[in-house]
Structures are given as structure tokens and as C-alpha cells.
N, CA, C and O of each residue as an XYZ file, in Angstrom:
832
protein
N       0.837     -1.200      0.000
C       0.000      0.000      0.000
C       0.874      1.253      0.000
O       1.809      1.186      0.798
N       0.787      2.370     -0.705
C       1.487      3.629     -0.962
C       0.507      4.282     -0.178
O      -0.580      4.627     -0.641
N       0.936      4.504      1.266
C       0.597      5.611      2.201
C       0.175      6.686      1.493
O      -1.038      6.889      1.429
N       0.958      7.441      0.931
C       1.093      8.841      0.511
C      -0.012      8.860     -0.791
O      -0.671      9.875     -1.017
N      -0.100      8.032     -1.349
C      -1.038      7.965     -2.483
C      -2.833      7.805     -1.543
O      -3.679      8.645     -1.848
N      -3.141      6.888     -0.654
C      -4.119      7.016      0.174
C      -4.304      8.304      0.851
O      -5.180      9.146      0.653
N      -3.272      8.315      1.735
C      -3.644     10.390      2.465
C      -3.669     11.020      1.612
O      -4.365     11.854      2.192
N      -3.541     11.436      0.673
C      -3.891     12.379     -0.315
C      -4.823     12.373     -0.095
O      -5.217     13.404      0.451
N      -5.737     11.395     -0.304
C      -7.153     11.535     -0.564
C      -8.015     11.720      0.367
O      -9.199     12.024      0.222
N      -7.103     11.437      1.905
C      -8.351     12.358      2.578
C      -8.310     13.198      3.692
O      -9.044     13.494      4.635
N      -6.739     13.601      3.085
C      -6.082     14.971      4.225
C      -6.135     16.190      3.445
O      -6.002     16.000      2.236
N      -6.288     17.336      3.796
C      -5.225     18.259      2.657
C      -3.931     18.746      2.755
O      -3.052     18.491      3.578
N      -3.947     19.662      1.563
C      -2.718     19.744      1.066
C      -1.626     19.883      2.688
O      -0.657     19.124      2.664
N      -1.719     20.492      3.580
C      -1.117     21.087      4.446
C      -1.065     20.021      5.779
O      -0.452     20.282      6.814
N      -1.756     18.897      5.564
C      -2.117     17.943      6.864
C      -1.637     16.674      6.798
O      -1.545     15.747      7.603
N      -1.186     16.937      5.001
C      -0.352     16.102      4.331
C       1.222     16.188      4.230
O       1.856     15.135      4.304
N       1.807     17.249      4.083
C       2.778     17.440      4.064
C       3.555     17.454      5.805
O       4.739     17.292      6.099
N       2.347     17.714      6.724
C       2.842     17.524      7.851
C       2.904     16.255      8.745
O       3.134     16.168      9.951
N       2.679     15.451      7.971
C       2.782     13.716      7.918
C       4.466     13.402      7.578
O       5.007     13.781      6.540
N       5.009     12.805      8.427
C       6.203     12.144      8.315
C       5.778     10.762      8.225
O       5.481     10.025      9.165
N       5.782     10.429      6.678
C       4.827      9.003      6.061
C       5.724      7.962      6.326
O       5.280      6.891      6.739
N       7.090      8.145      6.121
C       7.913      7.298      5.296
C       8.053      6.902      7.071
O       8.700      5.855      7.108
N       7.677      7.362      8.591
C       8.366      6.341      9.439
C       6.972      5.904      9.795
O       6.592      5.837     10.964
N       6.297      5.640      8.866
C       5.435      4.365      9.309
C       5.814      2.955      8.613
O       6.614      2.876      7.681
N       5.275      2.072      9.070
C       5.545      1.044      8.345
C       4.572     -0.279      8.788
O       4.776     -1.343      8.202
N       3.856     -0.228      9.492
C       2.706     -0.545      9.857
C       1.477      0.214      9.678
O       1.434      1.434      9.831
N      -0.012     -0.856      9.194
C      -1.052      0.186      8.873
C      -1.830      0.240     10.123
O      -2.627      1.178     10.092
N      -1.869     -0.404     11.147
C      -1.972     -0.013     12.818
C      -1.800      1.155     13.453
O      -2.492      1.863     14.184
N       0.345      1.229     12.567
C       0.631      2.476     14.045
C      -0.212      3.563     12.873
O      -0.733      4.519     13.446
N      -0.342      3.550     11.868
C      -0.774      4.470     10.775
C      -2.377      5.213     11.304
O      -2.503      6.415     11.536
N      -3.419      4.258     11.409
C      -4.053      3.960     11.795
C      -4.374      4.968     12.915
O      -5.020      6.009     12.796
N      -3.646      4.330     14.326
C      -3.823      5.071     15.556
C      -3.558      6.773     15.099
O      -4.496      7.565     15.193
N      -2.150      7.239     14.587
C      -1.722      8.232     14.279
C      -2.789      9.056     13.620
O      -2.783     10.271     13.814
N      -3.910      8.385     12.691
C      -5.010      9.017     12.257
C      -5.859      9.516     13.642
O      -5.860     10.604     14.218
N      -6.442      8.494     13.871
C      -7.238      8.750     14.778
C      -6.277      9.709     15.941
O      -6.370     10.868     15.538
N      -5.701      9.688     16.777
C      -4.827     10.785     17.962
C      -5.123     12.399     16.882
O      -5.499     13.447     17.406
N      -4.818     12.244     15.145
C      -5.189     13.419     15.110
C      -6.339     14.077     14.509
O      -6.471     15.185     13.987
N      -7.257     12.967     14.747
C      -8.778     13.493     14.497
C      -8.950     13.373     13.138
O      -9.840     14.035     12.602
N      -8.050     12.431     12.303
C      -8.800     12.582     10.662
C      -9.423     11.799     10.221
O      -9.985     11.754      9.126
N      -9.340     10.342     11.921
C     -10.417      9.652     11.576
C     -11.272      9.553     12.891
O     -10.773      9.926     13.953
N     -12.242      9.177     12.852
C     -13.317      9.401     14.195
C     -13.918      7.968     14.361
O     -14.601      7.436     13.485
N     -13.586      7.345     15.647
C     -13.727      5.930     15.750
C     -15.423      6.267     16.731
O     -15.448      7.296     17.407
N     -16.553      5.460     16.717
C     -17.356      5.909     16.848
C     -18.498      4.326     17.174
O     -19.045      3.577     16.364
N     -18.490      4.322     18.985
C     -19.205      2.650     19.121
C     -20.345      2.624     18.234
O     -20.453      3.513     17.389
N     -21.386      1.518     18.348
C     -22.688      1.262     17.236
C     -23.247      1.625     17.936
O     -24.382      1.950     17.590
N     -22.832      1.836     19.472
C     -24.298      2.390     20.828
C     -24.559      3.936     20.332
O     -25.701      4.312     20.066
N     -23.472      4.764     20.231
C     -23.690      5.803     20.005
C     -22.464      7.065     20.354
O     -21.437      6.623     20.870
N     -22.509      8.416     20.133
C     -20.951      8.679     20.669
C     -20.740      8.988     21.949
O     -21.727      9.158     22.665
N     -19.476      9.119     22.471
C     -19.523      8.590     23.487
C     -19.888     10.480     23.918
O     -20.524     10.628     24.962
N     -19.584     11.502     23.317
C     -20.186     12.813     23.415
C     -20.896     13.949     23.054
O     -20.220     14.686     22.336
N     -21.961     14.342     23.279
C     -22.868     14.483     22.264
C     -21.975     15.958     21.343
O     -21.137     16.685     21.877
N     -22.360     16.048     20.204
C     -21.853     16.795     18.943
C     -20.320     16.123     18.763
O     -19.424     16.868     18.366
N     -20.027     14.740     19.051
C     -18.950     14.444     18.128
C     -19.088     13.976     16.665
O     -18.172     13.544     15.965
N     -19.990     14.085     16.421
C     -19.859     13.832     14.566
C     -20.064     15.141     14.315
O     -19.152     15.550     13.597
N     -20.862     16.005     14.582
C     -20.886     17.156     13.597
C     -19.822     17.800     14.102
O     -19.666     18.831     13.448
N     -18.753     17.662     15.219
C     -17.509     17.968     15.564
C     -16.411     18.160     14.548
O     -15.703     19.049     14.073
N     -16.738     16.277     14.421
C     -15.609     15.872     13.525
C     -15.893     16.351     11.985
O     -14.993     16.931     11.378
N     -17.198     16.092     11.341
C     -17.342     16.496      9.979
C     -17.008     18.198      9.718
O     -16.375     18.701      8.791
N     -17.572     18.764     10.706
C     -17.321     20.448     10.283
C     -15.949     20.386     10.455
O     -15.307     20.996      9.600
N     -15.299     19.805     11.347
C     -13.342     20.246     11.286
C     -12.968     19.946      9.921
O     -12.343     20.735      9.212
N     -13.400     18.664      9.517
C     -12.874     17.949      8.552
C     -13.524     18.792      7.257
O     -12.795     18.882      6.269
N     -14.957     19.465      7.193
C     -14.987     20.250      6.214
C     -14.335     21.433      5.849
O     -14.119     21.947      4.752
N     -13.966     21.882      7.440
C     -13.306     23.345      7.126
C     -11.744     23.094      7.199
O     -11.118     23.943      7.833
N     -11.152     22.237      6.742
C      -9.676     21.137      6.388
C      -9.564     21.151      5.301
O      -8.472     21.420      4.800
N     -10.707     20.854      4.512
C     -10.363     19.994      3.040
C     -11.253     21.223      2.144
O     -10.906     21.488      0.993
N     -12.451     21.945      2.814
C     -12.813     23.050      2.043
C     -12.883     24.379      2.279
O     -13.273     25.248      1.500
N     -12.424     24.522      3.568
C     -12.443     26.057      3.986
C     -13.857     26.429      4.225
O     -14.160     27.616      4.344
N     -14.912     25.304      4.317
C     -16.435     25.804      4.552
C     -16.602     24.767      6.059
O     -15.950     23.885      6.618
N     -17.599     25.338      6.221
C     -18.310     24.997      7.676
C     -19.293     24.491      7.083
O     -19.689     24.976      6.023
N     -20.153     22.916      7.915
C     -21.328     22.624      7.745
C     -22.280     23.551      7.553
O     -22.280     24.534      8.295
N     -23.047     23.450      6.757
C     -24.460     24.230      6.680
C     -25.707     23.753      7.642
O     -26.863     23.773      7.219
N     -25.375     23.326      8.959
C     -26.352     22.998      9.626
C     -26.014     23.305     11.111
O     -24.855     23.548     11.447
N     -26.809     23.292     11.790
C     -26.176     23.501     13.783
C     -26.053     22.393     14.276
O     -26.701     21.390     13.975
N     -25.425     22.465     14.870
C     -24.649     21.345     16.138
C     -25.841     20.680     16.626
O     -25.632     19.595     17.168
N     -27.389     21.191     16.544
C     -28.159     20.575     17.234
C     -29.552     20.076     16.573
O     -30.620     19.592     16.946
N     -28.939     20.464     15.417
C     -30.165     19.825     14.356
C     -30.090     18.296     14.321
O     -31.050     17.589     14.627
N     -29.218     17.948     14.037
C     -29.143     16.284     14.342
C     -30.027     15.858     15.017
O     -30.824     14.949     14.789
N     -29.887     16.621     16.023
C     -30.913     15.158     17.408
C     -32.449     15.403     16.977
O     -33.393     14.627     17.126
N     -32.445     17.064     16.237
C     -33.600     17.542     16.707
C     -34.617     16.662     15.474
O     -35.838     16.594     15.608
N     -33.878     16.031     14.297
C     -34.033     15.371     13.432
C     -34.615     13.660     12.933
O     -35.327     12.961     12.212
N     -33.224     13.810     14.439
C     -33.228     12.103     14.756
C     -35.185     11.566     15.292
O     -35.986     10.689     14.968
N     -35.131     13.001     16.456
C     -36.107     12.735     17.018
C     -37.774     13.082     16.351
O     -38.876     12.862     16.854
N     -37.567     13.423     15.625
C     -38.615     13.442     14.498
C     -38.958     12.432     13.502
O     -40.014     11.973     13.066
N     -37.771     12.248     13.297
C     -38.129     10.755     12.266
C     -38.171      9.739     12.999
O     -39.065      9.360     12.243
N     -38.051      8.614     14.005
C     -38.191      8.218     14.315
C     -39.312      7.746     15.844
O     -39.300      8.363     16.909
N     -40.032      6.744     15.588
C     -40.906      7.430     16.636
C     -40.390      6.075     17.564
O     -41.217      6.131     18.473
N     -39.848      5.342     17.757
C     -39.597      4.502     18.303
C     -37.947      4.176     18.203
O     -37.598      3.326     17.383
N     -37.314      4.592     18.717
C     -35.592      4.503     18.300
C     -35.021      3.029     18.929
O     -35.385      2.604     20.025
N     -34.692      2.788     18.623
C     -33.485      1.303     18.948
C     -32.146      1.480     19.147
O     -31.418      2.143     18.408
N     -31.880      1.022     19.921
C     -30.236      0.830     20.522
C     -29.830      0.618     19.027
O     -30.342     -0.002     18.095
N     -28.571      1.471     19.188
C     -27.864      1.790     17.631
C     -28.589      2.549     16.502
O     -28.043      2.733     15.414
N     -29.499      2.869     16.710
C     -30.664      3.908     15.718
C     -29.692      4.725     15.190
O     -29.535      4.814     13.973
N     -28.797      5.535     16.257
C     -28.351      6.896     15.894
C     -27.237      7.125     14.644
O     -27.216      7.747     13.582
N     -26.572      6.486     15.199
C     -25.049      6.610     14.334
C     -25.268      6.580     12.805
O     -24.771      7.404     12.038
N     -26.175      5.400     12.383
C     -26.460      4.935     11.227
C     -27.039      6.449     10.824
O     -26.395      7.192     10.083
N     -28.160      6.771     11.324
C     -28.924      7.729     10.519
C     -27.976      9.023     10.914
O     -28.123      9.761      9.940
N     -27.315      9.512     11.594
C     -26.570     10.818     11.564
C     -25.652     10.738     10.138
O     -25.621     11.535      9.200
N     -24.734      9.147     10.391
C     -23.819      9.640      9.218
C     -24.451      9.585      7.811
O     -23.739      9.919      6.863
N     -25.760      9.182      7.581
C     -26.393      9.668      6.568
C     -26.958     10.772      6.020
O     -27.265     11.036      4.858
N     -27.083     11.597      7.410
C     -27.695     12.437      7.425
C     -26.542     13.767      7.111
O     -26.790     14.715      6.367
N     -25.174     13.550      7.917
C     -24.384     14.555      7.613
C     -23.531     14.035      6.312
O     -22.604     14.645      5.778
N     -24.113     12.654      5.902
C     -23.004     12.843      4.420
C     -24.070     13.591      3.659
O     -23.744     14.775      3.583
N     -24.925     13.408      3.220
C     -26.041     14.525      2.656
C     -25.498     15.840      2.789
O     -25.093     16.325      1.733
N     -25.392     16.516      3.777
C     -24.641     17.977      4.250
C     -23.501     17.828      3.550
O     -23.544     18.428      2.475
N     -22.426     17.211      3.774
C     -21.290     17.099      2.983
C     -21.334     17.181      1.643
O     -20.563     17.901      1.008
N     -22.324     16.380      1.059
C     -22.334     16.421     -0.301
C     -22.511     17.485     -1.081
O     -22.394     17.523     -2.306
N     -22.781     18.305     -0.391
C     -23.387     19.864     -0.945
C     -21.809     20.965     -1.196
O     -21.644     21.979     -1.874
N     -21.009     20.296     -0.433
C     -19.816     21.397     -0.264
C     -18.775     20.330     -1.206
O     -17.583     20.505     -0.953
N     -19.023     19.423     -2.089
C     -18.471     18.344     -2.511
C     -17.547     17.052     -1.930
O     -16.539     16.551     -2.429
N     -18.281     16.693     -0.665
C     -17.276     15.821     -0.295
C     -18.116     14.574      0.299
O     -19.232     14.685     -0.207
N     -18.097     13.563      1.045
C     -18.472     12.352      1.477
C     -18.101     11.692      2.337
O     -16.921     11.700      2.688
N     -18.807     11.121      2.769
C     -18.135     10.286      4.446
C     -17.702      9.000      3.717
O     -18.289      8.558      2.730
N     -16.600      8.429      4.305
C     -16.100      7.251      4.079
C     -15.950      5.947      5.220
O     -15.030      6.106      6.021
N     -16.514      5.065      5.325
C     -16.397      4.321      6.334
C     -15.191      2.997      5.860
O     -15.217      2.282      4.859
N     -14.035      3.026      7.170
C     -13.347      2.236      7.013
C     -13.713      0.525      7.636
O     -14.092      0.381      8.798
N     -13.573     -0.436      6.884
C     -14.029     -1.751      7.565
C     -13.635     -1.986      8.444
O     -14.036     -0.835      8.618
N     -12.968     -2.494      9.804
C     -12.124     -2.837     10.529
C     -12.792     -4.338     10.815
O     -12.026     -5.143     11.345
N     -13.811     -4.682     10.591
C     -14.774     -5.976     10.712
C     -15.095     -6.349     12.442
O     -15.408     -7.461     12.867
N     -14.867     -4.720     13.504
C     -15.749     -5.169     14.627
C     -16.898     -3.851     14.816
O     -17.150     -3.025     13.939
N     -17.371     -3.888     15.883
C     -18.995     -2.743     16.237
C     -18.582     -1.262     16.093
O     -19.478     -0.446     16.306
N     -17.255     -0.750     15.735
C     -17.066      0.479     16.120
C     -17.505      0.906     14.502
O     -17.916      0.135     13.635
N     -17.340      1.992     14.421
C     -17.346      3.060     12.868
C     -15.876      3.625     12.827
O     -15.155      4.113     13.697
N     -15.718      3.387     11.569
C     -13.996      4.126     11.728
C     -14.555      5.201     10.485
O     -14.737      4.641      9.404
N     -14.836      6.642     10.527
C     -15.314      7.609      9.716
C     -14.153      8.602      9.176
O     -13.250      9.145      9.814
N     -14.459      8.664      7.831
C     -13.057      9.849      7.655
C     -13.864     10.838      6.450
O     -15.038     10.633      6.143
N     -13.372     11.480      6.089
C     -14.207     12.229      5.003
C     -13.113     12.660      3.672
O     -11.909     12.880      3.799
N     -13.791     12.699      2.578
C     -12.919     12.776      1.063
C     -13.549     13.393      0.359
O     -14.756     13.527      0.563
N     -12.878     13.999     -0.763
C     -14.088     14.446     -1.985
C     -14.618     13.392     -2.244
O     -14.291     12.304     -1.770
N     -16.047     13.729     -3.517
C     -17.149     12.726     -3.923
C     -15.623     11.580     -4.689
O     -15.434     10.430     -4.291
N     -14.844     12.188     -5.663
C     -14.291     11.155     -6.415
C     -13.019     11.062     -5.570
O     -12.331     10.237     -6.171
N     -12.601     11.319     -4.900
C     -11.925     10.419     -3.713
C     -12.486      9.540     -3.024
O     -11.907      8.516     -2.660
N     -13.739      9.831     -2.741
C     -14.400      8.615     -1.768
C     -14.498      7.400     -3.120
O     -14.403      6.217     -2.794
N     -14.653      7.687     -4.344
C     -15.195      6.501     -4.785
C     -13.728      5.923     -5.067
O     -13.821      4.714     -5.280
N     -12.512      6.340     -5.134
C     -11.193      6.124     -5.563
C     -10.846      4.789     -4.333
O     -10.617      3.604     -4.575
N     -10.911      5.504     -2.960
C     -10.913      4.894     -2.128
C     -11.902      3.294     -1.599
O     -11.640      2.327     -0.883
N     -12.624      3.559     -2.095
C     -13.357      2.507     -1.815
C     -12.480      1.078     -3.042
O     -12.574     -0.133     -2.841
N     -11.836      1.626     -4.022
C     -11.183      0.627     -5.197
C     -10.149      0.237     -5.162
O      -9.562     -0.385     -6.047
N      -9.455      0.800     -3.278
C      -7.896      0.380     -3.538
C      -8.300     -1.231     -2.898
O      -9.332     -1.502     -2.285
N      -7.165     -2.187     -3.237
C      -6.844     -3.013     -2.971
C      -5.585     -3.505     -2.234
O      -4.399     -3.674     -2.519
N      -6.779     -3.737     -0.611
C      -5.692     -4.130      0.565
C      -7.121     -4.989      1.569
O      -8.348     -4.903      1.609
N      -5.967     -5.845      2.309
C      -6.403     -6.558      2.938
C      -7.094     -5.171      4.529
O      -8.187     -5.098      5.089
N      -5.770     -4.330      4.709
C      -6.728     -3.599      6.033
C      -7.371     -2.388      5.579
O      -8.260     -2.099      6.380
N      -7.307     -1.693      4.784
C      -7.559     -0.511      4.162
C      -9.003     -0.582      3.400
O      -8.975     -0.078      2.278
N     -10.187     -1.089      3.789
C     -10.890     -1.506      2.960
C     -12.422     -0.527      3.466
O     -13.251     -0.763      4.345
N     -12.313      0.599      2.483
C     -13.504      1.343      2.642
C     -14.518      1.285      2.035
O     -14.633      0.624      1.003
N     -15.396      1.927      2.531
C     -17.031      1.726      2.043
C     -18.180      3.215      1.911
O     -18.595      3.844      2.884
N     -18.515      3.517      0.424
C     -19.126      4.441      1.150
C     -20.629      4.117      2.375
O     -21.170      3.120      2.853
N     -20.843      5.887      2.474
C     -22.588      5.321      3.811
C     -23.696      5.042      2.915
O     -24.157      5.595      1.916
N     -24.001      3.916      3.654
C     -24.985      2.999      3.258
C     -25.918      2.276      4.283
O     -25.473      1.214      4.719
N     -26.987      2.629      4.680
C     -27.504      1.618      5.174
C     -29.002      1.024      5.249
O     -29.775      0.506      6.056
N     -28.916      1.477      3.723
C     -30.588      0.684      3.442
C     -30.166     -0.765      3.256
O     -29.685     -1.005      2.148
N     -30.215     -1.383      3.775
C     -29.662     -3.155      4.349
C     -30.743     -3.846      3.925
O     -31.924     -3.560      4.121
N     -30.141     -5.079      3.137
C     -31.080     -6.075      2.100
C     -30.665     -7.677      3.143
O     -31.314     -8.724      3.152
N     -29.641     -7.417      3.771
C     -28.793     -8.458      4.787
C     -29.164     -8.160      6.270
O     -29.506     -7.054      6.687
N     -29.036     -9.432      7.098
C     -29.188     -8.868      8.165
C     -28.112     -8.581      8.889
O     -27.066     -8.700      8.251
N     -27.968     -8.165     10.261
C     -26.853     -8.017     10.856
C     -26.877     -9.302     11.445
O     -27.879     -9.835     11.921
N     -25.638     -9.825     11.393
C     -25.022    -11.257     12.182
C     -23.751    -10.640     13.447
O     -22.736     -9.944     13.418
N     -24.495    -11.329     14.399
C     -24.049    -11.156     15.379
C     -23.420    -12.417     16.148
O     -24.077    -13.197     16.838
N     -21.914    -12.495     15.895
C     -21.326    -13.758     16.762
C     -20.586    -13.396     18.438
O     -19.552    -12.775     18.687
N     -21.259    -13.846     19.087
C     -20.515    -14.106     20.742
C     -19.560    -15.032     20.847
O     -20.000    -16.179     20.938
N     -18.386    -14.916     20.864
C     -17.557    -15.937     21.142
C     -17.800    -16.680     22.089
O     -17.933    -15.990     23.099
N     -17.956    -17.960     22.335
C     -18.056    -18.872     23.476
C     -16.755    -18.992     24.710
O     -16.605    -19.113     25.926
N     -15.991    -18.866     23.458
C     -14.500    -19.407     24.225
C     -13.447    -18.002     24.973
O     -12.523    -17.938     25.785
N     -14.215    -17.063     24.165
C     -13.690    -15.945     25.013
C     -14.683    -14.242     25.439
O     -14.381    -13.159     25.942
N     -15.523    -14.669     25.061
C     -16.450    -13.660     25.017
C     -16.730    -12.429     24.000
O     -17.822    -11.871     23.896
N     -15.448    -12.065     23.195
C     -15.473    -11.136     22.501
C     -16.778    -11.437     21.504
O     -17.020    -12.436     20.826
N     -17.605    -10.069     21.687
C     -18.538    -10.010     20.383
C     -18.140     -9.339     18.957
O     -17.529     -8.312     18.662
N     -18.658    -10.209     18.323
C     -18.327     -9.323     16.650
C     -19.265     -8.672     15.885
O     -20.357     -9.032     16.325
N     -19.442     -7.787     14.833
C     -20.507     -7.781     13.893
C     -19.847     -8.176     12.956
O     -18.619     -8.213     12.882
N     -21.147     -8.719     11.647
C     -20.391     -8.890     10.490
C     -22.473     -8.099      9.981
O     -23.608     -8.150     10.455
N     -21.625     -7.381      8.567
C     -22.591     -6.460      7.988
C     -23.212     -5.322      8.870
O     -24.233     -4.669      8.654
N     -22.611     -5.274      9.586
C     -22.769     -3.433     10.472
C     -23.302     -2.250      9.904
O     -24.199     -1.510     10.307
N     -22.413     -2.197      8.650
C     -22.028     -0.428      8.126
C     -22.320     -1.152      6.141
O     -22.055     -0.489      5.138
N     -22.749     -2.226      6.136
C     -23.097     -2.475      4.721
C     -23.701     -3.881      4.258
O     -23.415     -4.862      4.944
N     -24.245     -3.986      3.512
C     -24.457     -5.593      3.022
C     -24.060     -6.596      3.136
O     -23.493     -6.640      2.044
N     -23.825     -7.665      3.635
C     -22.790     -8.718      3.666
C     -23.384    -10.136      2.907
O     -24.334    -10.631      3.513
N     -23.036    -10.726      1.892
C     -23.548    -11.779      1.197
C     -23.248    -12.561      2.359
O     -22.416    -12.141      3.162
N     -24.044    -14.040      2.598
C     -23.561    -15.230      2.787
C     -22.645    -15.946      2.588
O     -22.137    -16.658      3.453
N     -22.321    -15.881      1.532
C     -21.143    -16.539      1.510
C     -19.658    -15.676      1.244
O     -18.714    -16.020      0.533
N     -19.824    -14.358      2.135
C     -18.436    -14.006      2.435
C     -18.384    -14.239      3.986
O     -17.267    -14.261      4.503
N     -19.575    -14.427      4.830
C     -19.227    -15.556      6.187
C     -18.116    -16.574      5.977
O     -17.327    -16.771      6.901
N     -17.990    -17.267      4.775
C     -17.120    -19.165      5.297
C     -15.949    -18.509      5.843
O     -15.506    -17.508      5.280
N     -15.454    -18.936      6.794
C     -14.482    -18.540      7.090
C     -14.166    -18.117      8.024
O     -13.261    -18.606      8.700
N     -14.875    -16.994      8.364
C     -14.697    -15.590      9.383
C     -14.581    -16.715     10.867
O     -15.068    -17.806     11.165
N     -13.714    -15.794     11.480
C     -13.371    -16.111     13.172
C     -13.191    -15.202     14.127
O     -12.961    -14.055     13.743
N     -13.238    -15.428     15.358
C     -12.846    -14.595     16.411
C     -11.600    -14.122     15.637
O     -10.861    -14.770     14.896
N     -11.544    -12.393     16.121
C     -10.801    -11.653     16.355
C      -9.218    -11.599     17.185
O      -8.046    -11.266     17.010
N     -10.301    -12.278     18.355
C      -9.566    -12.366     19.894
C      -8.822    -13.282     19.763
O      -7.668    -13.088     19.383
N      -9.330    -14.613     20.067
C      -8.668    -15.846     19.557
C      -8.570    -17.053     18.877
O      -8.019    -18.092     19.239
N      -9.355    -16.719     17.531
C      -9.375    -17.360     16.466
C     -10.070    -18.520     16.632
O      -9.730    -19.515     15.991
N     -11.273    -18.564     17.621
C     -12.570    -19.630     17.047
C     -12.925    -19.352     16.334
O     -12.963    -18.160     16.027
N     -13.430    -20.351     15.600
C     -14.161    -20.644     13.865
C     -15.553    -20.231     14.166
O     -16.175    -20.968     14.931
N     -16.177    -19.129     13.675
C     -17.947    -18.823     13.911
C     -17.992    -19.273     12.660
O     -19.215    -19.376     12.556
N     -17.534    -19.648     11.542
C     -18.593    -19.920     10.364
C     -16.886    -21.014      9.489
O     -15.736    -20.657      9.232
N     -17.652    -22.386      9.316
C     -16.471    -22.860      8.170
C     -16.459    -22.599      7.001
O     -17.317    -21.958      6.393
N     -15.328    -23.147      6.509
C     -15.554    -22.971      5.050
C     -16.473    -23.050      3.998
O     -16.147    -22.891      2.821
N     -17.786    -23.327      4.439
C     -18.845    -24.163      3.331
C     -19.724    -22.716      3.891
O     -20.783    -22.495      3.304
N     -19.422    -22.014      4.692
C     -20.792    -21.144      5.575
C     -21.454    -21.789      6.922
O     -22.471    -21.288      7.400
N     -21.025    -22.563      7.321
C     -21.823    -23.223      8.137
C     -21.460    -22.938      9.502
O     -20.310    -22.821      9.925
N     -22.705    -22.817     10.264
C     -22.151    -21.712     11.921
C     -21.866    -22.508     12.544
O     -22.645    -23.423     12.814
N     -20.259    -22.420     13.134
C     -20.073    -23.420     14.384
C     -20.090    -23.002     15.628
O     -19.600    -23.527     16.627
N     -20.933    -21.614     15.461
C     -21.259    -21.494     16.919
C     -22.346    -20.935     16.725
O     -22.844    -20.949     15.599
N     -23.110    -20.164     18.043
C     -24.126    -19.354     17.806
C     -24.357    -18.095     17.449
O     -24.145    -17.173     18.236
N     -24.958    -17.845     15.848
C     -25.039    -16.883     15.443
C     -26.532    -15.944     15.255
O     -27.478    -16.109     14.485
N     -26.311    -15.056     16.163
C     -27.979    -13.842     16.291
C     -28.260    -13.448     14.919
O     -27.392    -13.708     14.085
N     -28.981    -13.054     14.666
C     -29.462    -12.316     13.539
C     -30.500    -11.168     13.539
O     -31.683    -11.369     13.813
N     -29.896     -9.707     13.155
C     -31.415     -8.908     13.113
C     -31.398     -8.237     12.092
O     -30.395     -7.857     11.488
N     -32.407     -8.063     11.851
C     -33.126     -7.740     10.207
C     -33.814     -6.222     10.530
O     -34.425     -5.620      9.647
């Protein structure tokens, strides 16, 4: 992966050059180094952990890459959330904010990008429209983005590890076919939730 060819696309000119690329060499410490400086916003599925950290993070990140400020207040979100929905569900929020502020974004030309990491958190960064779609086409095993999406045709699969407790999602932040399950395992310590054929060797939730 060419570091410098990826940040391009979703730092600017000046946030870029103040990147000392070449002493990374892991996409981890890379990774953390994003997040410590806010260009990416890690974000649980419960919700954030303070209220106005997305429109925090998107207006910094708009007035970074365009010199404009959101076109909306810090408090329209909720006031939004709570209108459309008349019955909210644990995890309601996140989903519909970052839809709601990539919409806003899109107006000043840019887009939210969600990075996979394949557990419950959101890893969010923001790009122009044809950076986000650039990004979503590189090819790497950790680097694997997505734009926001979540009119969901899949359900969410939810595995509890038996053997160590760690929970996972798989299809969180996008679609997930069936048969890109065979395979998948704990995180933690590599029990098998699904073999090679798809088949669950442990217990797997499902919500639709």
C-alpha cells in the first residue's frame, strides 16, 4: 500500500505534508496516528460517546479539506433524529446521523467514508465525492472502505464468542452476502464462527 497515495485523498494539502509518512511502516501504528489526530473518528454502534462528536468531527474535517463549515447547527441532528423516528433502537443513531451529515457534505463536494475494521465500532473519515469513490477501489487486505450505506437487504449477524467472550458484527455499516461468512473467526482468539462451506459453528444472532 502507498501511504502517501491514500492520504492524499483524505487529508489536505497542508495535513499532508505535515505527515512524516515514510516512518510508518505498519497500517496499525498508521491507523492510531489518524485517529490521535482526528482525521479519523472511531465511533461505538451504541452511540458517541459525546454528544456533537460527529458534527464535531465532519465540520473540522470540512473546514480542512474546504475552507467551509457545515451548513447545519450542532443541534439539528438530534432535533431530526427525534422526528423521524418514533420509536428509536439501541444503535438507531449513528447509522442515521452519518447519513444524514453525508447529505450535508455532499453539498460542499465531499463524502463520508467508512473504514471496515470488521468489529462494532465506525472508523469515519471524510474525502471528496471522487476520492471517496477512488478509495473505496484500492486493494488491501486492512484498508478496505465503504461508502454510507444503510438501506440493508442483509441482516446483521451477530457472533458471541463462546470461548472468550469477545462479540463481533459482520454487515454493520453495509451488506454482507452469505457466503463471504465461510471462514470468518474470532478476532480475539481465532474460534471458527462460520467454516468454510458457511456453516455456523457457533451461535449466530441475527437482526433484520
Amino acid at each position: 500500500m502507498n501511504y502517501k497515495t491514500m492520504l492524499a485523498k483524505i487529508l489536505s494539502e497542508k495535513e499532508l505534508a505535515d505527515m512524516d509518512i515514510k516512518k510508518f511502516k505498519e497500517d496499525e501504528v498508521l491507523l492510531e496516528e489518524l485517529i490521535c489526530k482526528k482525521y479519523v473518528l472511531v465511533v461505538d454502534w451504541n452511540g458517541e460517546d459525546e454528544e456533537n462528536d460527529l458534527f464535531n468531527f465532519f465540520n473540522q474535517r470540512s473546514v480542512s479539506l474546504t475552507g467551509k463549515q457545515l451548513n447545519v447547527s450542532s443541534s439539528e441532528i438530534y432535533e431530526q433524529f427525534d422526528k423521524s423516528t418514533n420509536r428509536s433502537q439501541r444503535g438507531d443513531f449513528v447509522p442515521f446521523a452519518l447519513e444524514y451529515f453525508d447529505k450535508h457534505l455532499e453539498s460542499l463536494g465531499l463524502k463520508a467514508v467508512l473504514l471496515d475494521m470488521g468489529n462494532d465500532s465506525y472508523y469515519v473519515l471524510v474525502a471528496s465525492k471522487a476520492d471517496s469513490n477512488r478509495l473505496t477501489k484500492l486493494k488491501s487486505t486492512f484498508w478496505r472502505f465503504k461508502r454510507v450505506s444503510f438501506q440493508s437487504n442483509s441482516p446483521l449477524y451477530v457472533a458471541n464468542c463462546p470461548k472468550c467472550g469477545n462479540i463481533q458484527f459482520f454487515g454493520l455499516d453495509t451488506d454482507i452476502d452469505k457466503k463471504e461468512l465461510a471462514g470468518k473467526s474470532c478476532n480475539d482468539c481465532g474460534t471458527l464462527f462460520w467454516d468454510d462451506n458457511g456453516n455456523e459453528m457457533v451461535k449466530i444472532e441475527k437482526y433484520y
